[in-house]
Every structure is written in structure tokens, then in C-alpha cells.
């Protein structure tokens, strides 16, 4: 697999870079790693990224990579001298793998202030910054060739030792081939001939009709006039033409793949080589062609980087899994050891109980010997002698540990038999301690006491085993969490991904409406100016609002559409929301309306004597006002498609979604019904204003017009919004939708009369409202108003009824005393007392009589003759007072 650039690759890359980055300014230098640097060249609305890896490669890239957070010292040095400088030239030094970037000043390349970046792509490579005289100012690494030659700061970089490319002469070729060894073949020998490189040399051999593995000493005729030499000379002439052509024009790039094995039909293609020419040896291999060699190199190395990072990340994951597996194995081993110790202790206690007499006898013998003062070594020799003599007790004593007062006995289980076998798990566990078992016994305790000691140890081991099992899951979870945290902190993130070229409209605020229209808004005054001047075309709609800070929004219409009236109302409504939400209405929470006009109504020409500032425009003609705008604003996520297969699957996703929306709209409005014609009774949403000229500055409202937004009204539930707006501002709803549904809305005047009726008690005629025709929102609002007015009246009555101290009891007594007195009685009594200001009682009586006559009902002439006449009522107190006045004697004067 090819790993680095050849001289021919460098030549093709330099030719491509001369057309792509010469004349651009170097705006940024970033270090990807210690040997790889990213150079960012830009001009207005265009940028190029050049990736330079010392000793390996140089090419433009369309892939994004993570950069170092803190730049290196060498990167800071490059930024200091080259930031914002214009690249004036780039060239290859001879036919070597050396590239010279020149940043010259206006006075010329030989004037002071010119800098050079020299990139070497042979051996370990180097990147060197020099001045106009090629004196080294900074370099990536210091190289000492010999005692007198070195690449270091302050030294002059030598360009005279570079080699060039020349046509091959027959004599020189024969002389070079004659120096080959007896085992050298053509491919290995000609790879170092001239400056053509291994790939082009192999191409020459195949074009000459020879085999690359042909041995020169035995299979090649070195006569200058031989057909083989002539064929090689002709092939080298073609190779020279290829080199010259690669230095003059941009050539396509080729990536070849390794041949697949028969068993690997489903595997992915593996990269093999990248070349600026499709050589003869690669024509039979699977390969891909790219527009330029730089693109091919970018794809090749970027995929190799991604694969390396994936492999490294996979290795880290495997290491973490291995570490976690080791922890689990260690924990399981510890639990198994505790369980085995628990069972072994129980088995030792059981063996002591089974061999109780033998254990007591062995303890007694050793205890007596120790009590007799026998030396420990003599006792061991005695036991050994008894074992040699075949003493059954001595034979089962394995070891004496008298320092700890213990002896080790070999105890058998008489119940064990070699013939019995069982497949049960319990029998398997039992067989772990089958046969003789070594048991430590204390010589100063009895056999029962030793068995009890083992049982106590078994109980402690069981408790420890239970605790270990109880915390095992928590311990494993903590270990797993810690390993995951460490892996996350040190994990290699695969960040080599192909960058997406931004669209032209992404510099503005934008969205795609529900109807598939592109809506754009400026972020500031300069962008508003640019948006209208450069991107507003005939057929587009300009949307704005008469409030400070409202954005200038344009709706791009479909091609070949001359009028903005073809834009759906929902799209215009959404554009109006965008304009209003970016204004002061967002902070003040003001519900207002936006408006839209045709593109031809927007002008930058100011009236005579006036001046339009940046971002301001003249609006001539009628404005179409939109419904009240909802202060609802959001943002969306865009998901980039990674490969061509995904793009193919989603290429018509928007068209399909649009078709579904249209079908749903037809279903909701009634499919197959003919569109209804507007009648004379229909009232537009907003009256269209007269012709006017308005300056769009976001300060003064202007007259305007509107259109029918019935579809948008239904979709965005604008009926309730407008009802709330009418209630707040006291305007009458005249929408066709409200009239068509048969609902009668109460006007502001009628509502004020109703309020006046509640407060004064006067009867005000109110037009009847059909039962069940008032909307829920309207009924709820009326109930709230009535409740509020009742509370206000109650509060006023409470304020009027606040009495002075002591009057409350007096009023209560008066109420009890005059409980049966009506208004007439009270007036007469006040007249008699002279407190009402009326001294003529007869006038009061006459007024009451006339009032009674007026209020009396008209007699019904056509009433039934058999009607029952009601009994006369007893005389009232008024009649009694009248009688008193008539019958009383008049005193003579």
C-alpha cells in the first residue's frame, strides 16, 4: 500500500494548487498534530483548506478534523509572520519532493518583507519558514546532515542542489543498465533512474513490452541498437511527456483497490495506491477516477485516517472490556475461594467427627510426649520411626507444628467408595474433597473441641461469603462505571468527516416553510440591505411589520412565477411571524400584524430631499396586512446525509411530504367540491388602503391592505385569536368566516350599554342573541366580565355602607320599627313631620293618585262577562289620611 507522495505526485499537486490558492490570503494556520498542519486560504465567499503532513503529503481537503486547542510554538511563529498575507506563488523545487510557498510584498519577491514556507516530503520531512533571502527563521525540526551542513535557525536554505527532469538518452540508459548486478531485475533497477519514480518506471517497462521482473544480466540485450533498448527509449519519451503534462495542466486522480479474494465478495474495497495518471500496471485493477489528483489524495488519506482512528478506538474498547473481564474473573474467583473454604471447613469438622477415636488417640500420644519434656526433634524422629514400622496412628500424622500446638492428621471418610458415582451437582461438589483430607488439630483440645472450632470457622466463612455476594453486584457496577469513565476520558473520537459546503442563504436567518418556500431574513441592517438588493427578484414577496426592530423578510417564489400572489397564505403568515418575533414586540409581548408587498413595490430611491439609511427602503403602493401574529418562534435541526446511498433514499422526501400535505388539505376542506365564489356580503380581513408611499423604518404604522386568509385562519386557529384581539381593542369582527357560521358577535357599543344597565338598573334594549350561537370563548369572557362587575358593585356598596360608630344599632332598631312601612307611607309621615320639605299634603296625595291612574291597567272591553270580580281591598293609609282631611272641621276666623 502506498504511504507517501512521490515526486510525480508533488508535481501534480503543485499544478492544482497554482490554480486554486494562488492569490488567496492565508487567514489561519492550525496544527492537527505534531507533524500535520492545516492552512486556510480565503477570499470573499470562498475558502480552501490545504493539509500539509511533513514528509508524507500535501493536498487540499474537504474533510474536517479536530485541531489542537493550544497551538504549538512553531504554529504561533507561522501565524506571527504569515497571518493575512497573500500567497503570490507556489512551485516545486526542480523534480524533488520539495514545495516552496511564496508570500511576496508589492515591491517584489526579492524585497524585504517576503516570506517563504518550504515543505519537504522525503525522509522524515520538514517545514521551514524563511525570509526573502531564504534565511531560516523557524523550522519544525533541526536536522544535522554532517559537521558542516545543518538545517537550523540562522542557516541559509540551499536550492542549488535540486535535480530536474530531462529526456532520456540511449547511451545514458545503456550505461545505467550495465551497472546492474547479476540478480537485479528491471523494476528495481529503473526505479532509481532519473527522476521518474517507481510507478512511472514500471509503466515504462510495461509499455516497452517487457516484464518488470526480467533479470537484466540474463534476459536483456544491452546492445544500444537492440529492439529492447529502443522500446525502452520510446517508452521513456512518453513518460517525459507525461511529466511535462502534469506540470502544465490539472490531471484527474485515480485510486486503485486491492483485488478481492473469492471468499470476500461482501467485504469493502481496500485502498492500494493513488496516482495522478492511470498507469499500465493499474488498468487491470479496480479503480476510481476523481476530478483532480488532490481530490483523490484527500479521499485516500482521509479514509486511511478514519480507519486508523476507528482501529485505535476499537483497541481501546477491547482493552476496557478486557480489564472489566479481569475484574469480573477476579471477583468470581474470590467468591469461589470463599465458597470452597466454607465447604472445606465443614468437611474437616465432619472428618474429625467421623474419626473421633483416632483423633483423640493421636492427640493423647503427642500431648503425653510433650508433657514428658521430649525434645521436638526427637518427637518428630520418633513419629518417623513409627511410620517406618507401619504404626497406623503414625502413618496418618502428616506434620508436627508444635510451635502452634498443632498436628496435621490425614483423615479418611469411610463412607466414600470408589465404585459409587453420581451425576448430581451435590455429588460433584462432594467429590472435591473425596479421599484423604489433611486436618490441623490442636493437641491441647479434645476432638469435639477441634470439631467445634472448625464449625465456628465455617460459620464465619459463611457470613463473609454472604456479604461478598451481597455487595458483588454493586462492586461490579462501580468498577464498570469507573472503566467507562476512564474510557470516555481517553477515548479517541473519530472526527474525520467530509465537510459540507454551505448554501448561499445560510449567512442569513432562514427556514423552509410548510409549503416548501425558502424564507430569508437579515440579521442586521447590512444584511437587510444585501438581501433586498441582491436576492429580491420579481415574483418574490417582501414581508415587514410597522414596529421597531422588525426584520426585512423575503419569500423566494417558485421559478417562472411573476406575482407573489401565488405564494400560499400560510407561508406569508409564517414569514410575518419571523419578522415580528425579531422586533420589539417579542420583549414587549405585543400582538401585532405584519404585511407583505410585491418585490416591485420595494425601492431604495428616496423622495427629493430625503435620505434612506442602510437597511431602510421605500414602499410604494398598497400593503397586504396579515392576521395577528403569534409570538411563537423556534429552531430546527438539520441532519446531514453521510453517503450517496442516503442521498438517493431522501432525494424526493420533500416532494412526497408536500403531496401528503396537499392530500390532507383536500381531505379537510372537502375533496371534489367546487371552490366557492366570494359574495357581496363577504367582508375582507382588512380594508385595503389607498395608494401611499411609506418608508420602512419600523417606527410609524402605515395604511395597508389585505387578502383572504381563510385557509390560514383555519390552520392556525385564528378565529379565537381575532376574537381575543377584538375584545381587547373594542373592534367588531367582520370576517367572512364568522358570518358564514351564523354567529352573531356583540359589538362594543352593545357591550357598554349592557354594562351601563348593570350599574344603573335602566332597561337598555339589547338585540337578542341566538341560544347556543355564542362561542365558548365569548361566553367564558362574558361570564368573567359579569363576575368582575358584581365584585365592583359589591365593593362600592360596602364603601357607601361604612357608618360611623354607634349608628349600626340605631339603623337596626329603625329597620325593625318601620318594617311594614312602604315608600308612600314614609313620604307622608315625613311630610306631616315637616322634614321632607313638602308642606302641601294634598299635592302629595294628588301625585300619588295620578301615579296610580297611570299605572292602572286598561280595562279589557272584550273580557268575558262571567269573569269573577275581585273583592275590594281595604282602604289604604292614603285614603284614611284623605278622609281625615275632608271630615275635619274648619275653624272660623
mmCIF file of C-alpha atoms in Angstrom, residues 229-568:
data_model
loop_
_atom_site.group_PDB
_atom_site.id
_atom_site.type_symbol
_atom_site.label_atom_id
_atom_site.label_comp_id
_atom_site.label_asym_id
_atom_site.label_seq_id
_atom_site.Cartn_x
_atom_site.Cartn_y
_atom_site.Cartn_z
ATOM 1 C CA UNK A 229 16.610 -0.755 -25.652
ATOM 2 C CA UNK A 230 14.775 1.061 -28.458
ATOM 3 C CA UNK A 231 11.415 0.169 -26.908
ATOM 4 C CA UNK A 232 12.588 1.433 -23.525
ATOM 5 C CA UNK A 233 13.787 4.719 -25.053
ATOM 6 C CA UNK A 234 10.435 5.278 -26.767
ATOM 7 C CA UNK A 235 8.555 4.463 -23.561
ATOM 8 C CA UNK A 236 10.728 6.905 -21.605
ATOM 9 C CA UNK A 237 9.907 9.605 -24.132
ATOM 10 C CA UNK A 238 6.199 9.042 -23.399
ATOM 11 C CA UNK A 239 6.968 9.184 -19.695
ATOM 12 C CA UNK A 240 8.738 12.528 -20.162
ATOM 13 C CA UNK A 241 5.667 13.872 -21.943
ATOM 14 C CA UNK A 242 3.521 12.720 -19.017
ATOM 15 C CA UNK A 243 5.757 14.604 -16.585
ATOM 16 C CA UNK A 244 5.617 17.781 -18.650
ATOM 17 C CA UNK A 245 1.855 17.499 -18.987
ATOM 18 C CA UNK A 246 1.361 17.040 -15.245
ATOM 19 C CA UNK A 247 3.339 20.236 -14.678
ATOM 20 C CA UNK A 248 1.191 22.295 -17.045
ATOM 21 C CA UNK A 249 -2.409 21.231 -16.548
ATOM 22 C CA UNK A 250 -4.561 19.735 -13.831
ATOM 23 C CA UNK A 251 -4.898 15.988 -14.236
ATOM 24 C CA UNK A 252 -7.536 13.655 -12.806
ATOM 25 C CA UNK A 253 -6.654 11.400 -9.898
ATOM 26 C CA UNK A 254 -7.002 7.643 -9.618
ATOM 27 C CA UNK A 255 -7.360 5.344 -6.613
ATOM 28 C CA UNK A 256 -6.750 1.650 -7.168
ATOM 29 C CA UNK A 257 -8.009 -1.115 -4.911
ATOM 30 C CA UNK A 258 -6.512 -4.386 -3.872
ATOM 31 C CA UNK A 259 -8.062 -7.367 -5.665
ATOM 32 C CA UNK A 260 -10.665 -9.204 -3.627
ATOM 33 C CA UNK A 261 -10.402 -12.827 -2.722
ATOM 34 C CA UNK A 262 -13.066 -15.257 -3.862
ATOM 35 C CA UNK A 263 -14.285 -15.666 -0.284
ATOM 36 C CA UNK A 264 -14.517 -11.892 0.347
ATOM 37 C CA UNK A 265 -17.275 -10.932 -2.046
ATOM 38 C CA UNK A 266 -19.205 -8.911 0.571
ATOM 39 C CA UNK A 267 -16.187 -7.107 2.028
ATOM 40 C CA UNK A 268 -15.412 -3.459 1.321
ATOM 41 C CA UNK A 269 -12.774 -2.358 -1.151
ATOM 42 C CA UNK A 270 -9.331 -1.822 0.351
ATOM 43 C CA UNK A 271 -7.278 1.113 -0.930
ATOM 44 C CA UNK A 272 -3.987 0.225 -2.591
ATOM 45 C CA UNK A 273 -2.489 3.252 -4.376
ATOM 46 C CA UNK A 274 -3.258 6.779 -5.529
ATOM 47 C CA UNK A 275 -1.709 8.251 -8.676
ATOM 48 C CA UNK A 276 -2.105 11.282 -10.961
ATOM 49 C CA UNK A 277 -2.091 9.026 -14.023
ATOM 50 C CA UNK A 278 -3.670 5.702 -14.860
ATOM 51 C CA UNK A 279 -0.516 3.664 -15.434
ATOM 52 C CA UNK A 280 -0.435 0.467 -17.421
ATOM 53 C CA UNK A 281 0.028 -1.730 -14.357
ATOM 54 C CA UNK A 282 -3.182 -0.305 -12.800
ATOM 55 C CA UNK A 283 -5.551 -0.555 -15.747
ATOM 56 C CA UNK A 284 -6.466 -4.153 -14.936
ATOM 57 C CA UNK A 285 -7.145 -3.390 -11.241
ATOM 58 C CA UNK A 286 -10.399 -1.963 -9.884
ATOM 59 C CA UNK A 287 -10.046 1.786 -9.620
ATOM 60 C CA UNK A 288 -11.982 5.050 -9.236
ATOM 61 C CA UNK A 289 -11.384 8.315 -11.066
ATOM 62 C CA UNK A 290 -11.626 11.762 -9.425
ATOM 63 C CA UNK A 291 -11.728 15.249 -10.975
ATOM 64 C CA UNK A 292 -8.263 16.133 -9.703
ATOM 65 C CA UNK A 293 -5.354 14.367 -8.083
ATOM 66 C CA UNK A 294 -5.769 16.493 -4.939
ATOM 67 C CA UNK A 295 -9.300 15.145 -4.521
ATOM 68 C CA UNK A 296 -8.085 11.559 -4.922
ATOM 69 C CA UNK A 297 -5.306 12.077 -2.382
ATOM 70 C CA UNK A 298 -7.741 13.720 0.020
ATOM 71 C CA UNK A 299 -10.158 10.787 -0.167
ATOM 72 C CA UNK A 300 -7.341 8.241 0.149
ATOM 73 C CA UNK A 301 -5.646 9.722 3.204
ATOM 74 C CA UNK A 302 -8.840 10.859 4.913
ATOM 75 C CA UNK A 303 -10.274 7.358 4.738
ATOM 76 C CA UNK A 304 -6.987 5.932 5.965
ATOM 77 C CA UNK A 305 -7.045 8.355 8.910
ATOM 78 C CA UNK A 306 -10.622 7.417 9.735
ATOM 79 C CA UNK A 307 -9.777 3.721 9.590
ATOM 80 C CA UNK A 308 -6.755 4.206 11.856
ATOM 81 C CA UNK A 309 -8.813 6.172 14.344
ATOM 82 C CA UNK A 310 -11.524 3.531 14.290
ATOM 83 C CA UNK A 311 -8.977 0.794 14.860
ATOM 84 C CA UNK A 312 -7.438 2.751 17.728
ATOM 85 C CA UNK A 313 -10.825 3.393 19.293
ATOM 86 C CA UNK A 314 -11.736 -0.280 18.867
ATOM 87 C CA UNK A 315 -8.493 -1.291 20.571
ATOM 88 C CA UNK A 316 -9.280 0.985 23.487
ATOM 89 C CA UNK A 317 -12.733 -0.553 23.797
ATOM 90 C CA UNK A 318 -11.240 -4.051 23.701
ATOM 91 C CA UNK A 319 -8.722 -3.078 26.382
ATOM 92 C CA UNK A 320 -11.528 -1.704 28.560
ATOM 93 C CA UNK A 321 -13.593 -4.865 28.052
ATOM 94 C CA UNK A 322 -10.554 -6.992 28.877
ATOM 95 C CA UNK A 323 -9.948 -5.001 32.046
ATOM 96 C CA UNK A 324 -13.565 -5.352 33.071
ATOM 97 C CA UNK A 325 -13.438 -9.077 32.323
ATOM 98 C CA UNK A 326 -10.343 -9.425 34.513
ATOM 99 C CA UNK A 327 -12.151 -7.668 37.361
ATOM 100 C CA UNK A 328 -15.145 -9.941 36.959
ATOM 101 C CA UNK A 329 -12.922 -13.030 36.865
ATOM 102 C CA UNK A 330 -11.040 -11.907 39.966
ATOM 103 C CA UNK A 331 -14.289 -11.278 41.795
ATOM 104 C CA UNK A 332 -15.738 -14.608 40.746
ATOM 105 C CA UNK A 333 -12.509 -16.335 41.838
ATOM 106 C CA UNK A 334 -12.678 -14.643 45.229
ATOM 107 C CA UNK A 335 -16.288 -15.727 45.686
ATOM 108 C CA UNK A 336 -15.444 -19.284 44.592
ATOM 109 C CA UNK A 337 -12.479 -19.389 47.015
ATOM 110 C CA UNK A 338 -14.697 -18.281 49.882
ATOM 111 C CA UNK A 339 -17.280 -20.886 48.965
ATOM 112 C CA UNK A 340 -14.629 -23.594 48.729
ATOM 113 C CA UNK A 341 -13.130 -22.571 52.090
ATOM 114 C CA UNK A 342 -16.609 -22.705 53.596
ATOM 115 C CA UNK A 343 -17.207 -26.235 52.299
ATOM 116 C CA UNK A 344 -13.687 -27.368 53.220
ATOM 117 C CA UNK A 345 -14.061 -26.205 56.806
ATOM 118 C CA UNK A 346 -17.345 -28.032 57.090
ATOM 119 C CA UNK A 347 -15.784 -31.181 55.591
ATOM 120 C CA UNK A 348 -12.827 -31.004 58.033
ATOM 121 C CA UNK A 349 -15.204 -30.762 61.001
ATOM 122 C CA UNK A 350 -17.163 -33.724 59.646
ATOM 123 C CA UNK A 351 -13.973 -35.794 59.192
ATOM 124 C CA UNK A 352 -12.998 -35.128 62.801
ATOM 125 C CA UNK A 353 -16.404 -36.320 63.986
ATOM 126 C CA UNK A 354 -16.184 -39.469 61.830
ATOM 127 C CA UNK A 355 -12.648 -40.293 63.089
ATOM 128 C CA UNK A 356 -13.304 -39.186 66.645
ATOM 129 C CA UNK A 357 -11.498 -42.071 68.452
ATOM 130 C CA UNK A 358 -8.443 -41.903 66.220
ATOM 131 C CA UNK A 359 -8.129 -38.112 66.642
ATOM 132 C CA UNK A 360 -8.374 -38.413 70.446
ATOM 133 C CA UNK A 361 -5.765 -41.192 70.439
ATOM 134 C CA UNK A 362 -3.324 -39.165 68.275
ATOM 135 C CA UNK A 363 -3.822 -36.055 70.411
ATOM 136 C CA UNK A 364 -3.240 -38.076 73.608
ATOM 137 C CA UNK A 365 0.002 -39.604 72.327
ATOM 138 C CA UNK A 366 1.535 -36.311 71.206
ATOM 139 C CA UNK A 367 0.311 -34.491 74.320
ATOM 140 C CA UNK A 368 1.912 -37.083 76.632
ATOM 141 C CA UNK A 369 5.201 -36.874 74.746
ATOM 142 C CA UNK A 370 5.232 -33.096 75.020
ATOM 143 C CA UNK A 371 4.248 -33.255 78.681
ATOM 144 C CA UNK A 372 7.148 -35.659 79.292
ATOM 145 C CA UNK A 373 9.541 -32.981 78.079
ATOM 146 C CA UNK A 374 10.619 -34.807 74.936
ATOM 147 C CA UNK A 375 12.533 -32.692 72.509
ATOM 148 C CA UNK A 376 10.510 -31.671 69.410
ATOM 149 C CA UNK A 377 13.092 -33.050 67.002
ATOM 150 C CA UNK A 378 13.253 -36.331 68.885
ATOM 151 C CA UNK A 379 9.459 -36.469 68.772
ATOM 152 C CA UNK A 380 9.496 -35.954 65.013
ATOM 153 C CA UNK A 381 12.118 -38.694 64.641
ATOM 154 C CA UNK A 382 10.013 -40.965 66.837
ATOM 155 C CA UNK A 383 6.966 -40.384 64.648
ATOM 156 C CA UNK A 384 9.067 -41.030 61.555
ATOM 157 C CA UNK A 385 10.373 -44.295 63.047
ATOM 158 C CA UNK A 386 6.868 -45.397 63.901
ATOM 159 C CA UNK A 387 5.775 -44.655 60.358
ATOM 160 C CA UNK A 388 8.579 -46.818 59.053
ATOM 161 C CA UNK A 389 7.414 -49.623 61.346
ATOM 162 C CA UNK A 390 3.865 -49.353 59.991
ATOM 163 C CA UNK A 391 2.127 -47.887 63.016
ATOM 164 C CA UNK A 392 -1.394 -46.947 61.775
ATOM 165 C CA UNK A 393 -1.549 -43.871 64.032
ATOM 166 C CA UNK A 394 1.871 -42.598 62.993
ATOM 167 C CA UNK A 395 1.116 -43.212 59.334
ATOM 168 C CA UNK A 396 -1.766 -40.744 59.453
ATOM 169 C CA UNK A 397 0.255 -37.995 61.140
ATOM 170 C CA UNK A 398 1.440 -35.784 58.262
ATOM 171 C CA UNK A 399 3.209 -32.969 60.084
ATOM 172 C CA UNK A 400 4.006 -31.719 63.581
ATOM 173 C CA UNK A 401 3.591 -27.983 64.156
ATOM 174 C CA UNK A 402 4.362 -27.931 67.873
ATOM 175 C CA UNK A 403 5.191 -24.215 67.815
ATOM 176 C CA UNK A 404 1.470 -23.624 67.235
ATOM 177 C CA UNK A 405 0.444 -26.662 69.356
ATOM 178 C CA UNK A 406 -0.980 -28.344 66.248
ATOM 179 C CA UNK A 407 -0.531 -31.576 64.375
ATOM 180 C CA UNK A 408 -1.751 -32.365 60.865
ATOM 181 C CA UNK A 409 -3.693 -35.590 60.523
ATOM 182 C CA UNK A 410 -4.800 -37.385 57.379
ATOM 183 C CA UNK A 411 -8.420 -38.322 57.914
ATOM 184 C CA UNK A 412 -10.498 -40.556 55.612
ATOM 185 C CA UNK A 413 -14.208 -40.816 55.074
ATOM 186 C CA UNK A 414 -15.272 -44.441 55.456
ATOM 187 C CA UNK A 415 -18.479 -43.706 53.542
ATOM 188 C CA UNK A 416 -16.567 -42.836 50.367
ATOM 189 C CA UNK A 417 -16.293 -45.656 47.859
ATOM 190 C CA UNK A 418 -14.569 -45.701 44.514
ATOM 191 C CA UNK A 419 -17.376 -47.651 42.889
ATOM 192 C CA UNK A 420 -20.118 -45.117 43.652
ATOM 193 C CA UNK A 421 -20.556 -42.385 41.081
ATOM 194 C CA UNK A 422 -23.252 -39.795 40.707
ATOM 195 C CA UNK A 423 -24.046 -37.070 38.214
ATOM 196 C CA UNK A 424 -25.733 -34.733 40.674
ATOM 197 C CA UNK A 425 -24.207 -31.342 41.386
ATOM 198 C CA UNK A 426 -24.091 -32.055 45.105
ATOM 199 C CA UNK A 427 -22.068 -35.216 44.450
ATOM 200 C CA UNK A 428 -19.724 -33.259 42.214
ATOM 201 C CA UNK A 429 -19.126 -30.715 44.964
ATOM 202 C CA UNK A 430 -18.669 -33.546 47.464
ATOM 203 C CA UNK A 431 -16.071 -35.211 45.264
ATOM 204 C CA UNK A 432 -13.879 -32.122 45.522
ATOM 205 C CA UNK A 433 -12.845 -33.391 48.977
ATOM 206 C CA UNK A 434 -13.042 -37.113 48.274
ATOM 207 C CA UNK A 435 -10.296 -39.302 49.631
ATOM 208 C CA UNK A 436 -7.954 -38.404 52.492
ATOM 209 C CA UNK A 437 -8.142 -34.847 53.798
ATOM 210 C CA UNK A 438 -5.463 -33.058 55.833
ATOM 211 C CA UNK A 439 -6.848 -31.579 59.056
ATOM 212 C CA UNK A 440 -4.991 -29.414 61.585
ATOM 213 C CA UNK A 441 -5.785 -30.442 65.155
ATOM 214 C CA UNK A 442 -4.944 -28.624 68.413
ATOM 215 C CA UNK A 443 -3.207 -31.048 70.787
ATOM 216 C CA UNK A 444 -4.451 -29.255 73.902
ATOM 217 C CA UNK A 445 -8.114 -29.635 72.914
ATOM 218 C CA UNK A 446 -10.290 -32.684 72.552
ATOM 219 C CA UNK A 447 -11.593 -33.978 69.237
ATOM 220 C CA UNK A 448 -15.015 -32.490 69.914
ATOM 221 C CA UNK A 449 -13.450 -29.134 70.736
ATOM 222 C CA UNK A 450 -11.466 -29.220 67.473
ATOM 223 C CA UNK A 451 -14.625 -30.085 65.508
ATOM 224 C CA UNK A 452 -16.479 -27.233 67.203
ATOM 225 C CA UNK A 453 -13.640 -24.853 66.280
ATOM 226 C CA UNK A 454 -13.976 -25.850 62.635
ATOM 227 C CA UNK A 455 -17.732 -25.391 62.773
ATOM 228 C CA UNK A 456 -17.249 -21.880 64.175
ATOM 229 C CA UNK A 457 -14.771 -21.125 61.364
ATOM 230 C CA UNK A 458 -17.304 -22.422 58.848
ATOM 231 C CA UNK A 459 -19.910 -20.056 60.251
ATOM 232 C CA UNK A 460 -17.556 -17.076 59.884
ATOM 233 C CA UNK A 461 -16.647 -18.094 56.351
ATOM 234 C CA UNK A 462 -20.348 -18.370 55.516
ATOM 235 C CA UNK A 463 -21.029 -14.856 56.804
ATOM 236 C CA UNK A 464 -18.113 -13.475 54.796
ATOM 237 C CA UNK A 465 -19.292 -15.327 51.706
ATOM 238 C CA UNK A 466 -22.821 -13.935 52.116
ATOM 239 C CA UNK A 467 -21.512 -10.372 52.484
ATOM 240 C CA UNK A 468 -19.335 -10.775 49.420
ATOM 241 C CA UNK A 469 -22.289 -11.971 47.386
ATOM 242 C CA UNK A 470 -24.430 -9.117 48.685
ATOM 243 C CA UNK A 471 -22.024 -6.406 47.504
ATOM 244 C CA UNK A 472 -20.802 -8.238 44.407
ATOM 245 C CA UNK A 473 -23.271 -6.605 42.014
ATOM 246 C CA UNK A 474 -22.584 -3.141 43.439
ATOM 247 C CA UNK A 475 -18.816 -3.658 43.249
ATOM 248 C CA UNK A 476 -19.019 -4.843 39.647
ATOM 249 C CA UNK A 477 -21.260 -1.923 38.722
ATOM 250 C CA UNK A 478 -18.867 0.571 40.301
ATOM 251 C CA UNK A 479 -15.899 -0.987 38.517
ATOM 252 C CA UNK A 480 -17.759 -0.932 35.202
ATOM 253 C CA UNK A 481 -18.746 2.705 35.701
ATOM 254 C CA UNK A 482 -15.164 3.680 36.509
ATOM 255 C CA UNK A 483 -13.827 1.887 33.449
ATOM 256 C CA UNK A 484 -16.417 3.586 31.247
ATOM 257 C CA UNK A 485 -15.487 6.968 32.702
ATOM 258 C CA UNK A 486 -11.797 6.369 32.066
ATOM 259 C CA UNK A 487 -12.558 5.152 28.544
ATOM 260 C CA UNK A 488 -14.635 8.243 27.851
ATOM 261 C CA UNK A 489 -11.836 10.490 29.080
ATOM 262 C CA UNK A 490 -9.167 8.826 26.935
ATOM 263 C CA UNK A 491 -11.276 7.621 24.014
ATOM 264 C CA UNK A 492 -10.190 8.589 20.520
ATOM 265 C CA UNK A 493 -13.068 10.332 18.785
ATOM 266 C CA UNK A 494 -13.410 9.616 15.087
ATOM 267 C CA UNK A 495 -13.693 13.159 13.716
ATOM 268 C CA UNK A 496 -12.525 12.788 10.120
ATOM 269 C CA UNK A 497 -15.696 13.549 8.207
ATOM 270 C CA UNK A 498 -16.391 15.229 4.938
ATOM 271 C CA UNK A 499 -17.286 18.879 5.356
ATOM 272 C CA UNK A 500 -20.432 20.264 3.764
ATOM 273 C CA UNK A 501 -20.287 23.291 1.516
ATOM 274 C CA UNK A 502 -22.680 25.912 2.931
ATOM 275 C CA UNK A 503 -25.503 27.200 0.762
ATOM 276 C CA UNK A 504 -25.598 30.858 -0.194
ATOM 277 C CA UNK A 505 -28.594 31.600 2.021
ATOM 278 C CA UNK A 506 -27.084 30.184 5.218
ATOM 279 C CA UNK A 507 -25.474 33.521 6.022
ATOM 280 C CA UNK A 508 -28.989 34.886 6.656
ATOM 281 C CA UNK A 509 -31.695 33.763 9.052
ATOM 282 C CA UNK A 510 -33.743 31.296 7.040
ATOM 283 C CA UNK A 511 -36.242 28.470 7.113
ATOM 284 C CA UNK A 512 -38.265 26.348 4.725
ATOM 285 C CA UNK A 513 -41.975 26.990 5.080
ATOM 286 C CA UNK A 514 -44.542 24.239 5.403
ATOM 287 C CA UNK A 515 -45.358 24.768 1.731
ATOM 288 C CA UNK A 516 -41.753 24.335 0.617
ATOM 289 C CA UNK A 517 -40.833 28.014 0.089
ATOM 290 C CA UNK A 518 -37.487 29.495 1.128
ATOM 291 C CA UNK A 519 -37.886 32.380 3.615
ATOM 292 C CA UNK A 520 -34.924 34.668 4.327
ATOM 293 C CA UNK A 521 -34.390 37.436 6.882
ATOM 294 C CA UNK A 522 -31.449 39.717 7.546
ATOM 295 C CA UNK A 523 -29.549 39.518 10.800
ATOM 296 C CA UNK A 524 -28.665 43.214 10.802
ATOM 297 C CA UNK A 525 -29.054 46.350 8.703
ATOM 298 C CA UNK A 526 -26.226 45.405 6.348
ATOM 299 C CA UNK A 527 -27.750 42.019 5.678
ATOM 300 C CA UNK A 528 -31.168 43.599 5.116
ATOM 301 C CA UNK A 529 -29.586 45.834 2.510
ATOM 302 C CA UNK A 530 -27.792 42.928 0.865
ATOM 303 C CA UNK A 531 -30.870 40.717 0.972
ATOM 304 C CA UNK A 532 -33.115 43.180 -0.827
ATOM 305 C CA UNK A 533 -30.573 44.464 -3.330
ATOM 306 C CA UNK A 534 -29.126 41.132 -4.391
ATOM 307 C CA UNK A 535 -31.737 38.438 -3.754
ATOM 308 C CA UNK A 536 -35.162 40.125 -4.067
ATOM 309 C CA UNK A 537 -36.441 39.321 -7.558
ATOM 310 C CA UNK A 538 -39.699 39.763 -9.400
ATOM 311 C CA UNK A 539 -42.387 37.429 -8.058
ATOM 312 C CA UNK A 540 -40.887 37.353 -4.553
ATOM 313 C CA UNK A 541 -42.708 38.767 -1.535
ATOM 314 C CA UNK A 542 -41.321 41.337 0.857
ATOM 315 C CA UNK A 543 -42.642 40.956 4.425
ATOM 316 C CA UNK A 544 -42.233 43.545 7.159
ATOM 317 C CA UNK A 545 -44.069 44.952 10.202
ATOM 318 C CA UNK A 546 -44.691 48.524 11.423
ATOM 319 C CA UNK A 547 -42.810 48.097 14.666
ATOM 320 C CA UNK A 548 -39.265 48.964 15.640
ATOM 321 C CA UNK A 549 -36.732 46.227 15.031
ATOM 322 C CA UNK A 550 -38.847 44.140 12.656
ATOM 323 C CA UNK A 551 -36.739 42.154 10.226
ATOM 324 C CA UNK A 552 -36.862 42.542 6.462
ATOM 325 C CA UNK A 553 -38.080 39.153 5.258
ATOM 326 C CA UNK A 554 -38.334 37.962 1.681
ATOM 327 C CA UNK A 555 -40.104 34.861 0.425
ATOM 328 C CA UNK A 556 -38.442 33.351 -2.634
ATOM 329 C CA UNK A 557 -41.111 32.394 -5.109
ATOM 330 C CA UNK A 558 -41.000 29.420 -7.420
ATOM 331 C CA UNK A 559 -39.251 29.998 -10.756
ATOM 332 C CA UNK A 560 -41.260 31.393 -13.677
ATOM 333 C CA UNK A 561 -43.776 32.978 -11.279
ATOM 334 C CA UNK A 562 -44.339 36.679 -11.925
ATOM 335 C CA UNK A 563 -46.552 37.588 -8.946
ATOM 336 C CA UNK A 564 -46.246 36.965 -5.221
ATOM 337 C CA UNK A 565 -49.982 36.258 -5.016
ATOM 338 C CA UNK A 566 -49.185 32.652 -5.926
ATOM 339 C CA UNK A 567 -47.401 32.222 -2.591
ATOM 340 C CA UNK A 568 -49.682 30.371 -0.136
#
